PDB file of C-alpha atoms in Angstrom:
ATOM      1  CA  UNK A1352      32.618 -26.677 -26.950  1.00 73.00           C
ATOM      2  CA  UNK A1353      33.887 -24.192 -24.114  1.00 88.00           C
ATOM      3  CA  UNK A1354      30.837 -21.746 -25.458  1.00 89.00           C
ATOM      4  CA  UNK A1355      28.435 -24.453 -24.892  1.00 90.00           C
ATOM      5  CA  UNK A1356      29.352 -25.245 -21.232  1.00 92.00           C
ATOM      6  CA  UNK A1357      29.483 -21.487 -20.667  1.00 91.00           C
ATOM      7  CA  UNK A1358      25.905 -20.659 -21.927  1.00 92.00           C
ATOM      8  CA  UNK A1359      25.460 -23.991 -19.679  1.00 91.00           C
ATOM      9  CA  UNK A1360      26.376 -22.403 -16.626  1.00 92.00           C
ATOM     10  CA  UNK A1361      25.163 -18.895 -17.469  1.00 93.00           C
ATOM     11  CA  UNK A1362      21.553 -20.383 -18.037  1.00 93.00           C
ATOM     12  CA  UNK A1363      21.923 -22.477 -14.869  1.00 93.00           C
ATOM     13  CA  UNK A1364      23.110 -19.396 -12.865  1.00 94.00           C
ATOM     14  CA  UNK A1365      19.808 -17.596 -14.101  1.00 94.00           C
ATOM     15  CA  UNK A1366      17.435 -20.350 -13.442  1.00 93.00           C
ATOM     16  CA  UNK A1367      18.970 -20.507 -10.106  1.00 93.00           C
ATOM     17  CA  UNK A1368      18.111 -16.728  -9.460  1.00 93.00           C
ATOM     18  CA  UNK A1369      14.685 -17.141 -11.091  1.00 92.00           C
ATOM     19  CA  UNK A1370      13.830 -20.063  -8.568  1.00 92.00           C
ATOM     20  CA  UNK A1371      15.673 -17.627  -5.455  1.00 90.00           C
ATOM     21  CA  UNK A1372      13.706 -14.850  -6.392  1.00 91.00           C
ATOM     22  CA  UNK A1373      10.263 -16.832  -6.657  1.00 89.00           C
ATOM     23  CA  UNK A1374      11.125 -18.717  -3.424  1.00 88.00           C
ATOM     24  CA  UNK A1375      11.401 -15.771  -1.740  1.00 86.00           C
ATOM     25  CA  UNK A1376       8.315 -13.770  -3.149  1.00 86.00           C
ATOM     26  CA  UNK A1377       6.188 -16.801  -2.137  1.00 86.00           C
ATOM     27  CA  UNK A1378       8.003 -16.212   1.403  1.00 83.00           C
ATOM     28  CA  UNK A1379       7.301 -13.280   1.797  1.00 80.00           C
ATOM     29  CA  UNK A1380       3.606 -13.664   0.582  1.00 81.00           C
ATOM     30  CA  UNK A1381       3.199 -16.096   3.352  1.00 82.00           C
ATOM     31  CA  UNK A1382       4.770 -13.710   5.916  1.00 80.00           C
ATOM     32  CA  UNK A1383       2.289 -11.477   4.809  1.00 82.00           C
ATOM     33  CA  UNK A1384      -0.857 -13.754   5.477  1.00 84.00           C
ATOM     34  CA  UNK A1385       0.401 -15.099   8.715  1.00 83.00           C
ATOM     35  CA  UNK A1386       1.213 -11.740   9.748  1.00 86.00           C
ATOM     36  CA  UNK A1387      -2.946 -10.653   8.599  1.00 86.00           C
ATOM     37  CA  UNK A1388      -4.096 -13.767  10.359  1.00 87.00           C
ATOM     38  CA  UNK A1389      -2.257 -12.329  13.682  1.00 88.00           C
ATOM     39  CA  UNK A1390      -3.883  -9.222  13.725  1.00 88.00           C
ATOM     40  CA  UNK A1391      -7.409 -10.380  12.592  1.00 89.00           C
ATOM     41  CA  UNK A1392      -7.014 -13.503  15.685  1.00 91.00           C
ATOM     42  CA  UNK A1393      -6.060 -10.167  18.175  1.00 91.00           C
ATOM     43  CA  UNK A1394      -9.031  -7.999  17.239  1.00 92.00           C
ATOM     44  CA  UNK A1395     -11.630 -10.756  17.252  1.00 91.00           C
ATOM     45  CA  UNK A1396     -10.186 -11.472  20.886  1.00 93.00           C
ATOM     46  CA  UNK A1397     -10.563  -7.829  21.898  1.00 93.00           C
ATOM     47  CA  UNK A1398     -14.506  -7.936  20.838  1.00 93.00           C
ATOM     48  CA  UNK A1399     -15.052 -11.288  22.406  1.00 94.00           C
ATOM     49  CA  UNK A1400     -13.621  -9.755  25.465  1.00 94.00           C
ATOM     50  CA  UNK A1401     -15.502  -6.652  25.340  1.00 93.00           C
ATOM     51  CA  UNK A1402     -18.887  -9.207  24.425  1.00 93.00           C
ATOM     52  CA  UNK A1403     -18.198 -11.296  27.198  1.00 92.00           C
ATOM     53  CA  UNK A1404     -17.617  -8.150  29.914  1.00 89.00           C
ATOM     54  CA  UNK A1405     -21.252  -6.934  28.156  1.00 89.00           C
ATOM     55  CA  UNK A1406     -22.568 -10.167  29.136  1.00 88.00           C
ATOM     56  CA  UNK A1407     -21.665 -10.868  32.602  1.00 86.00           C
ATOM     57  CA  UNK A1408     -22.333  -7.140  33.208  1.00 82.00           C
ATOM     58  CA  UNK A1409     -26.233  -8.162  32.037  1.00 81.00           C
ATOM     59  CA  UNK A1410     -25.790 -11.088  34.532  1.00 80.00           C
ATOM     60  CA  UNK A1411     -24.412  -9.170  37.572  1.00 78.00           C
ATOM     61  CA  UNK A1412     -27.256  -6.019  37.060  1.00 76.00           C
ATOM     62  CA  UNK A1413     -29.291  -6.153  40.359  1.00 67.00           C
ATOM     63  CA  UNK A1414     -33.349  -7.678  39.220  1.00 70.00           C
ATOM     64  CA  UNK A1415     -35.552  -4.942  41.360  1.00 81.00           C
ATOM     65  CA  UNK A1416     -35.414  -1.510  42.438  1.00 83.00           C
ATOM     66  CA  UNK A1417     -34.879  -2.955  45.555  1.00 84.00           C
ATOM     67  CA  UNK A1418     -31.388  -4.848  44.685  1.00 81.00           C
ATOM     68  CA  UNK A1419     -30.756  -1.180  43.443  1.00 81.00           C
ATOM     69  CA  UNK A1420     -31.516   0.264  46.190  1.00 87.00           C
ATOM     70  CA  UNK A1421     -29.288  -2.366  49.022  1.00 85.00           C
ATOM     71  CA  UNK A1422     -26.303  -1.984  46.525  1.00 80.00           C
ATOM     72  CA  UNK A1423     -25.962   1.567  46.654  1.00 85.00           C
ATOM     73  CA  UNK A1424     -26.897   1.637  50.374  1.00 87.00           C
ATOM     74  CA  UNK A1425     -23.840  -0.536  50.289  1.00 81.00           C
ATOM     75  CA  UNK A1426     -22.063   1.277  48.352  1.00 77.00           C
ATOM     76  CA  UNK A1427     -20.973  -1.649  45.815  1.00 71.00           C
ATOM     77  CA  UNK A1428     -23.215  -0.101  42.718  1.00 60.00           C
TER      78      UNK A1428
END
């Protein structure tokens, strides 16, 4: 009867492990994808940045030779 309850405990004690070790290879699968996620959310932030700096650049451009002309006369070109 005692060899019963051992194997018992034994198989218990490596189910146990089996469900640690999956728990924590799903964890650190997550981590992983969060950690991707992160880095993907910073770069698309650095081009929409850089697109919106294009953009109001294209905005702030003087219209005529003219405008050209004043700024630099102005010295703000």
């Amino acid at each position: 009867m005692t060899t019963y309850v051992a194997l018992g405990v034994v198989a218990l004690v490596v189910i146990a492990l089996g469900v640690l070790v999956w728990f924590a290879y799903r964890a650190g699968k997550s981590n992983a994808s969060v950690s991707a996620a992160k880095a993907g959310t910073a770069s698309a932030n650095v081009v929409t940045q850089k697109a919106e700096a294009m953009a109001q650049a294209e905005t702030d451009k003087p219209a005529t030779e003219d405008d050209v002309l004043a700024r630099l006369k102005g010295g703000t070109a």
